[in-house]
Amino acid sequence: MNTLSLFRPEILAMSAYHVADASNFIKLDAMENPYGWPEDIQQDWLEHLKNCPMNRYPDPEAKDLCKALRQSNALPEQSSLMLGNGSDEIIQILMMALPNSATVLAPEPGFVMYKQVAQSLGLRYQGVPLLANSFDLDMPAMLEAIRTLQPSLIFLAYPNNPTGNLFDTQAIKDILATSPGLVVVDEAYSPFADASFIDELPNYQNLLVMRTVSKLGLAGLRLGYLTGNPSILEQLNKVRLPYNINCLTQITASFALQNQHFLLAQTETICQQRSLVLTALQALPGITAYSSAANFILFKLLIKSADDVFASLKKQGILIKNLSHQGGMLSNSLRVTIGKPEENQAFLKALTIALTDQL
Ligand SMILES: *Cc1c(COP(=O)(O)O)cnc(C)c1O
């Protein structure tokens, strides 16, 4: 039996999402919050976990958690809410509900999962290049692609990963107004950005806002959520597996949201560190660092090879993300996640060494 012939050609053509082994590194590669939980909060949390009935299936609607999320995100009353095992799962649910003939569209460079999931489901995926240098939406190109391809689904990461910028608000509104399909504004980095489309939900029937607790500091939980038009979410909810949010996640996320102050203090520190790191990067010769509304900074090597600098950083015990193999606007580019102050200092020191070849 030829087992490979069992699989769809698009699966055979894909490569699995690769995650680097980070053991023994200062880990600045995955947009995680570097801080753990304060001791007293941890104790309190463990007490809460005792109430988790592990023998029972979790609440399929996660009612308590939904209530906490509605409150902490100030969601409009008329918008529905659907939870996912990370926003990655929500991306998958959205696409599983579409016909095979559907087109998914997203600006590029963008979050790789949009393309990865579309390909794995055999949907047509179309990337539209951002404007070089500014990384703004190329509106003539976007509107033309929308007109000719009539995409069922458009993803706009706001702020964008891996470029870190917020797209122009009016441009997004124009896309919402012209798009025949759904437009997902992916606000994964909302804890670090002073901007959101949540207040616009009542104004656009095709707008969905997606968020996650991962970048806030709960990446290990796997919890994302999607909010918008109830008639759309009603259909998506049929595709969602009933127990996709386990009871440990439900209890822990509710608890964390009730104690949000410590997470908000952490993200505040990360934002302060972000400006320090950006200033330091912009002062280094031979690189261009882009300002960011997220918890990472993209930078391009102008003289040295990004592969060499990445390898030198690794040798010095620092793991960041090498994006140069993605080519195009990301050629010779690296992305660093903002860590603790001492981690950021170690990164900047190691980068200076890498750039001056002292190693
Ligand atoms: C990290 C990230 C996500 C995925 O978040 P999870 O909830 O951890 O699956 C979604 N969108 C963007 C743009 C991201 O950078």
Coordinates of C-alpha atoms and ligand atoms in Angstrom, one line a residue:
M1 CA 0.0 0.0 0.0
N2 CA 1.3 3.5 -0.9
T3 CA 0.3 5.3 2.3
L4 CA 1.3 8.7 0.8
S5 CA -1.4 8.3 -1.9
L6 CA -4.0 8.4 0.9
F7 CA -3.3 12.1 1.6
R8 CA -4.4 15.2 -0.3
P9 CA -1.7 16.6 -2.5
E10 CA -1.8 19.9 -0.6
I11 CA -1.0 18.1 2.6
L12 CA 2.0 16.3 1.1
A13 CA 3.3 19.6 -0.3
M14 CA 3.2 21.4 3.1
S15 CA 5.8 21.4 5.9
A16 CA 4.8 21.2 9.5
Y17 CA 4.9 24.4 11.7
H18 CA 8.4 24.3 13.1
V19 CA 9.1 25.4 16.7
A20 CA 12.7 25.9 17.8
D21 CA 13.9 24.1 20.9
A22 CA 14.6 26.9 23.4
S23 CA 16.0 25.0 26.3
N24 CA 19.0 26.8 27.9
F25 CA 18.4 29.9 25.8
I26 CA 17.2 33.4 26.8
K27 CA 13.9 32.9 25.0
L28 CA 12.9 36.0 22.9
D29 CA 11.4 34.2 19.9
A30 CA 7.7 33.6 20.5
M31 CA 6.1 36.8 21.8
E32 CA 5.6 35.3 25.2
N33 CA 5.2 37.4 28.4
P34 CA 8.5 36.7 30.2
Y35 CA 7.0 37.0 33.7
G36 CA 5.6 34.3 35.9
W37 CA 2.9 34.8 38.5
P38 CA 3.4 36.4 41.9
E39 CA 3.6 33.8 44.8
D40 CA 0.3 34.9 46.5
I41 CA -1.7 34.8 43.2
Q42 CA -0.3 31.4 42.5
Q43 CA -1.4 30.1 45.8
D44 CA -4.9 31.5 45.3
W45 CA -5.0 30.0 41.8
L46 CA -4.1 26.5 43.1
E47 CA -7.0 26.8 45.6
H48 CA -9.4 27.6 42.7
L49 CA -8.1 24.6 40.7
K50 CA -9.2 22.3 43.5
N51 CA -12.8 23.1 42.5
C52 CA -12.3 21.7 39.0
P53 CA -14.4 18.6 38.5
M54 CA -11.8 16.6 36.5
N55 CA -14.2 13.6 36.1
R56 CA -16.8 15.7 34.3
Y57 CA -16.8 17.2 30.8
P58 CA -16.2 20.9 30.9
D59 CA -19.1 23.4 30.3
P60 CA -19.3 23.4 26.5
E61 CA -20.4 27.0 26.5
A62 CA -17.8 28.1 29.1
K63 CA -20.4 30.5 30.5
D64 CA -18.4 31.9 33.4
L65 CA -15.4 32.5 31.3
C66 CA -17.5 34.1 28.6
K67 CA -18.9 36.5 31.1
A68 CA -15.4 37.4 32.4
L69 CA -14.2 37.9 28.8
R70 CA -17.2 40.1 27.9
Q71 CA -16.5 42.3 30.9
S72 CA -12.7 42.6 30.6
N73 CA -12.9 43.4 26.9
A74 CA -16.0 45.6 27.1
L75 CA -17.7 43.7 24.3
P76 CA -20.9 45.2 22.8
E77 CA -23.9 43.4 24.2
Q78 CA -25.3 42.6 20.7
S79 CA -22.1 40.8 19.7
S80 CA -21.7 37.0 20.2
L81 CA -18.6 35.3 21.5
M82 CA -17.0 32.0 20.6
L83 CA -14.0 30.5 22.3
G84 CA -11.2 28.5 20.7
N85 CA -8.2 26.4 21.8
G86 CA -6.0 29.4 21.0
S87 CA -6.9 31.8 18.2
D88 CA -5.2 29.3 15.9
E89 CA -8.2 27.0 16.4
I90 CA -10.5 29.8 15.6
I91 CA -8.7 30.4 12.3
Q92 CA -9.2 26.7 11.6
I93 CA -12.9 26.8 12.6
L94 CA -13.5 29.8 10.3
M95 CA -12.0 28.1 7.4
M96 CA -13.6 24.7 8.0
A97 CA -17.0 26.4 7.7
L98 CA -16.2 27.7 4.2
P99 CA -16.8 25.9 0.9
N100 CA -13.8 24.3 -0.8
S101 CA -14.0 26.9 -3.5
A102 CA -13.5 29.8 -1.1
T103 CA -10.7 32.3 -1.2
V104 CA -8.9 33.5 1.9
L105 CA -7.0 36.8 1.6
A106 CA -4.4 38.4 3.9
P107 CA -1.7 41.1 3.5
E108 CA 1.9 39.8 3.5
P109 CA 4.1 39.6 5.4
G110 CA 1.6 38.5 7.9
F111 CA 0.8 35.8 10.4
V112 CA 1.8 32.5 8.8
M113 CA -1.1 30.5 10.3
Y114 CA -3.6 32.1 7.9
K115 CA -1.9 30.5 4.9
Q116 CA -0.9 27.3 6.7
V117 CA -4.5 26.5 7.7
A118 CA -5.9 27.6 4.3
Q119 CA -3.5 25.3 2.5
S120 CA -4.2 22.4 4.9
L121 CA -7.9 22.6 4.1
G122 CA -7.4 23.0 0.4
L123 CA -8.7 26.5 0.2
R124 CA -7.4 29.1 -2.1
Y125 CA -5.1 31.5 -0.3
Q126 CA -4.0 34.9 -1.7
G127 CA -1.4 37.1 -0.1
V128 CA -1.3 40.8 -1.0
P129 CA 2.1 42.5 -0.4
L130 CA 2.2 45.4 2.0
L131 CA 3.9 48.6 1.0
A132 CA 7.7 48.1 1.3
N133 CA 9.3 50.2 4.1
S134 CA 6.1 51.5 5.7
F135 CA 4.4 48.1 5.9
D136 CA 1.1 49.9 5.3
L137 CA -1.8 48.3 3.4
D138 CA -1.4 48.7 -0.3
M139 CA -5.0 49.9 -0.8
P140 CA -5.2 49.9 -4.6
A141 CA -3.8 46.3 -4.6
M142 CA -6.1 45.2 -1.7
L143 CA -9.3 46.6 -3.3
E144 CA -8.3 45.2 -6.7
A145 CA -7.7 41.7 -5.1
I146 CA -11.1 41.9 -3.3
R147 CA -12.9 42.9 -6.5
T148 CA -11.4 40.2 -8.6
L149 CA -11.2 37.3 -6.1
Q150 CA -14.3 38.0 -4.0
P151 CA -12.6 36.5 -0.9
S152 CA -14.9 34.8 1.6
L153 CA -12.5 35.7 4.4
I154 CA -9.9 38.4 4.9
F155 CA -7.5 38.5 7.9
L156 CA -6.0 41.8 9.1
A157 CA -3.7 41.5 12.1
Y158 CA -3.9 44.7 14.1
P159 CA -1.1 45.3 15.0
N160 CA 0.4 43.1 12.3
N161 CA 2.8 40.2 13.0
P162 CA 5.8 40.3 12.1
T163 CA 5.9 44.0 11.2
G164 CA 4.5 45.3 14.4
N165 CA 2.6 48.3 12.9
L166 CA -1.1 49.2 13.1
F167 CA -2.7 49.5 9.7
D168 CA -4.5 52.7 8.9
T169 CA -8.0 52.8 10.5
Q170 CA -9.8 54.3 7.5
A171 CA -8.1 51.7 5.2
I172 CA -9.5 48.9 7.3
K173 CA -13.0 50.5 7.3
D174 CA -12.8 50.8 3.5
I175 CA -12.0 47.1 3.3
L176 CA -14.9 46.3 5.6
A177 CA -17.2 48.4 3.4
T178 CA -16.0 46.8 0.1
S179 CA -15.6 43.2 1.2
P180 CA -18.3 40.8 0.1
G181 CA -17.1 38.4 2.8
L182 CA -16.0 38.2 6.4
V183 CA -13.2 40.5 7.7
V184 CA -11.4 39.2 10.8
V185 CA -9.4 41.9 12.6
D186 CA -6.9 39.8 14.6
E187 CA -6.1 41.7 17.8
A188 CA -3.6 39.2 19.2
Y189 CA -1.4 42.1 20.4
S190 CA -4.2 44.2 21.9
P191 CA -2.5 44.2 25.4
F192 CA 0.3 46.3 23.8
A193 CA -1.6 48.4 21.4
D194 CA -3.8 51.5 22.1
A195 CA -6.2 50.6 19.3
S196 CA -9.1 48.2 18.6
F197 CA -12.0 47.6 16.3
I198 CA -14.2 46.2 19.1
D199 CA -16.2 49.5 19.3
E200 CA -16.8 49.2 15.5
L201 CA -18.6 45.8 15.8
P202 CA -22.1 47.3 15.8
N203 CA -21.3 49.3 12.6
Y204 CA -20.2 46.4 10.3
Q205 CA -22.2 43.1 9.8
N206 CA -19.1 41.4 8.3
L207 CA -16.6 42.4 11.0
L208 CA -15.3 39.8 13.4
V209 CA -12.7 40.7 16.1
M210 CA -10.4 37.9 17.3
R211 CA -8.3 38.1 20.4
T212 CA -6.2 35.7 22.5
V213 CA -4.9 35.6 26.1
S214 CA -1.6 34.2 24.8
K215 CA 0.3 37.5 24.4
L216 CA -1.2 38.9 27.5
G217 CA 0.7 36.2 29.5
L218 CA -1.3 33.0 29.3
A219 CA 0.2 31.3 26.2
G220 CA 0.3 28.0 27.9
L221 CA -3.5 28.0 28.4
R222 CA -4.5 28.0 24.8
L223 CA -7.4 30.3 24.8
G224 CA -8.5 32.6 21.9
Y225 CA -11.9 34.2 21.2
L226 CA -13.9 35.6 18.4
T227 CA -16.6 38.2 18.7
G228 CA -19.1 39.7 16.2
N229 CA -22.4 39.2 14.4
P230 CA -24.5 36.5 16.2
S231 CA -25.8 35.0 12.9
I232 CA -22.2 34.4 11.7
L233 CA -21.0 33.0 15.0
E234 CA -24.1 30.7 15.2
Q235 CA -22.8 28.9 12.0
L236 CA -19.2 28.8 13.2
N237 CA -20.3 27.3 16.5
K238 CA -21.6 24.2 14.6
V239 CA -18.1 23.5 13.4
R240 CA -16.5 24.0 16.9
L241 CA -16.0 20.8 18.8
P242 CA -18.2 20.9 21.9
Y243 CA -15.5 20.5 24.6
N244 CA -12.7 22.5 23.0
I245 CA -12.0 24.6 26.1
N246 CA -11.0 22.2 28.9
C247 CA -12.0 22.9 32.5
L248 CA -8.5 23.8 33.7
T249 CA -8.4 26.5 31.0
Q250 CA -11.9 27.8 31.9
I251 CA -11.1 28.0 35.6
T252 CA -7.6 29.4 35.2
A253 CA -8.6 32.1 32.6
S254 CA -11.5 33.3 34.7
F255 CA -9.3 33.5 37.7
A256 CA -6.6 35.4 35.7
L257 CA -9.1 37.9 34.4
Q258 CA -10.4 38.5 37.9
N259 CA -6.8 39.2 38.9
Q260 CA -5.9 41.1 35.8
H261 CA -4.0 43.9 37.6
F262 CA -0.8 41.9 37.8
L263 CA -0.9 41.0 34.1
L264 CA -1.6 44.6 33.1
A265 CA 1.3 45.7 35.3
Q266 CA 3.5 43.2 33.4
T267 CA 2.4 44.3 29.9
E268 CA 2.9 47.9 31.0
T269 CA 6.5 47.1 31.9
I270 CA 6.9 45.3 28.5
C271 CA 5.7 48.4 26.7
Q272 CA 8.2 50.6 28.6
Q273 CA 11.0 48.1 27.7
R274 CA 9.8 48.2 24.1
S275 CA 10.7 51.9 23.7
L276 CA 14.0 51.4 25.4
V277 CA 14.9 48.5 23.1
L278 CA 13.7 50.3 20.0
T279 CA 15.8 53.4 20.8
A280 CA 18.9 51.2 21.5
L281 CA 18.3 49.3 18.2
Q282 CA 17.9 52.4 16.2
A283 CA 21.2 53.7 17.6
L284 CA 23.1 50.6 16.3
P285 CA 24.8 51.0 13.0
G286 CA 24.0 48.6 10.2
I287 CA 20.4 47.8 11.1
T288 CA 16.9 49.3 10.5
A289 CA 14.5 48.7 13.4
Y290 CA 10.8 49.3 12.9
S291 CA 8.6 50.8 15.6
S292 CA 6.0 48.5 17.0
A293 CA 2.7 48.5 18.7
A294 CA 3.2 44.9 19.8
N295 CA 5.6 43.1 22.2
F296 CA 8.2 42.4 19.5
I297 CA 10.4 44.5 17.2
L298 CA 11.3 43.6 13.6
F299 CA 14.7 44.7 12.4
K300 CA 16.6 44.4 9.1
L301 CA 20.3 43.8 8.8
L302 CA 21.8 46.2 6.2
I303 CA 25.4 45.0 6.0
K304 CA 25.7 41.7 7.9
S305 CA 23.8 38.6 7.0
A306 CA 20.8 37.9 9.2
D307 CA 21.7 34.2 9.3
D308 CA 25.1 35.0 10.7
V309 CA 23.8 37.4 13.3
F310 CA 21.1 34.9 14.3
A311 CA 23.8 32.2 14.7
S312 CA 26.0 34.5 16.7
L313 CA 23.2 35.4 19.0
K314 CA 22.4 31.7 19.5
K315 CA 26.0 31.0 20.3
Q316 CA 25.7 33.7 22.9
G317 CA 22.7 32.0 24.4
I318 CA 20.0 34.2 22.9
L319 CA 17.1 32.8 20.8
I320 CA 15.2 35.3 18.6
K321 CA 13.3 34.6 15.4
N322 CA 15.0 34.5 12.0
L323 CA 12.5 35.6 9.3
S324 CA 15.0 36.0 6.5
H325 CA 14.1 32.7 4.8
Q326 CA 10.6 34.1 4.2
G327 CA 12.2 36.4 1.7
G328 CA 10.6 39.4 0.1
M329 CA 10.2 42.3 2.5
L330 CA 11.5 40.1 5.3
S331 CA 14.8 39.2 3.6
N332 CA 17.7 39.6 6.0
S333 CA 15.3 40.4 8.8
L334 CA 15.1 39.2 12.5
R335 CA 12.3 39.6 15.1
V336 CA 13.0 40.0 18.8
T337 CA 10.3 39.6 21.5
I338 CA 10.6 42.1 24.4
G339 CA 11.6 40.2 27.5
K340 CA 12.6 41.2 31.0
P341 CA 14.9 44.2 31.4
E342 CA 18.0 42.0 32.0
E343 CA 17.1 39.8 29.1
N344 CA 16.7 42.8 26.7
Q345 CA 20.1 44.1 27.9
A346 CA 21.7 40.7 27.3
F347 CA 20.2 40.7 23.8
L348 CA 21.4 44.2 23.0
K349 CA 24.9 43.4 24.2
A350 CA 25.0 40.1 22.2
L351 CA 23.7 41.9 19.1
T352 CA 26.4 44.6 19.4
I353 CA 29.0 41.8 19.5
A354 CA 27.4 40.0 16.6
L355 CA 27.4 43.2 14.5
T356 CA 31.0 44.0 15.3
D357 CA 32.3 40.5 14.8
Q358 CA 33.9 40.3 18.2
L359 CA 33.0 36.7 18.5
Ligands
LIG1 C1 0.3 34.7 18.2 C2 -0.7 35.1 17.2 C3 -1.9 34.4 17.1 C4 -2.1 33.1 17.8 O1 -2.5 33.1 19.1 P1 -2.9 31.8 19.9 O2 -4.1 32.3 20.6 O3 -1.8 31.6 20.8 O4 -3.2 30.7 19.0 C5 -2.9 34.9 16.3 N1 -2.7 35.9 15.5 C6 -1.5 36.6 15.5 C7 -1.3 37.7 14.6 C8 -0.5 36.2 16.3 O5 0.7 36.8 16.3

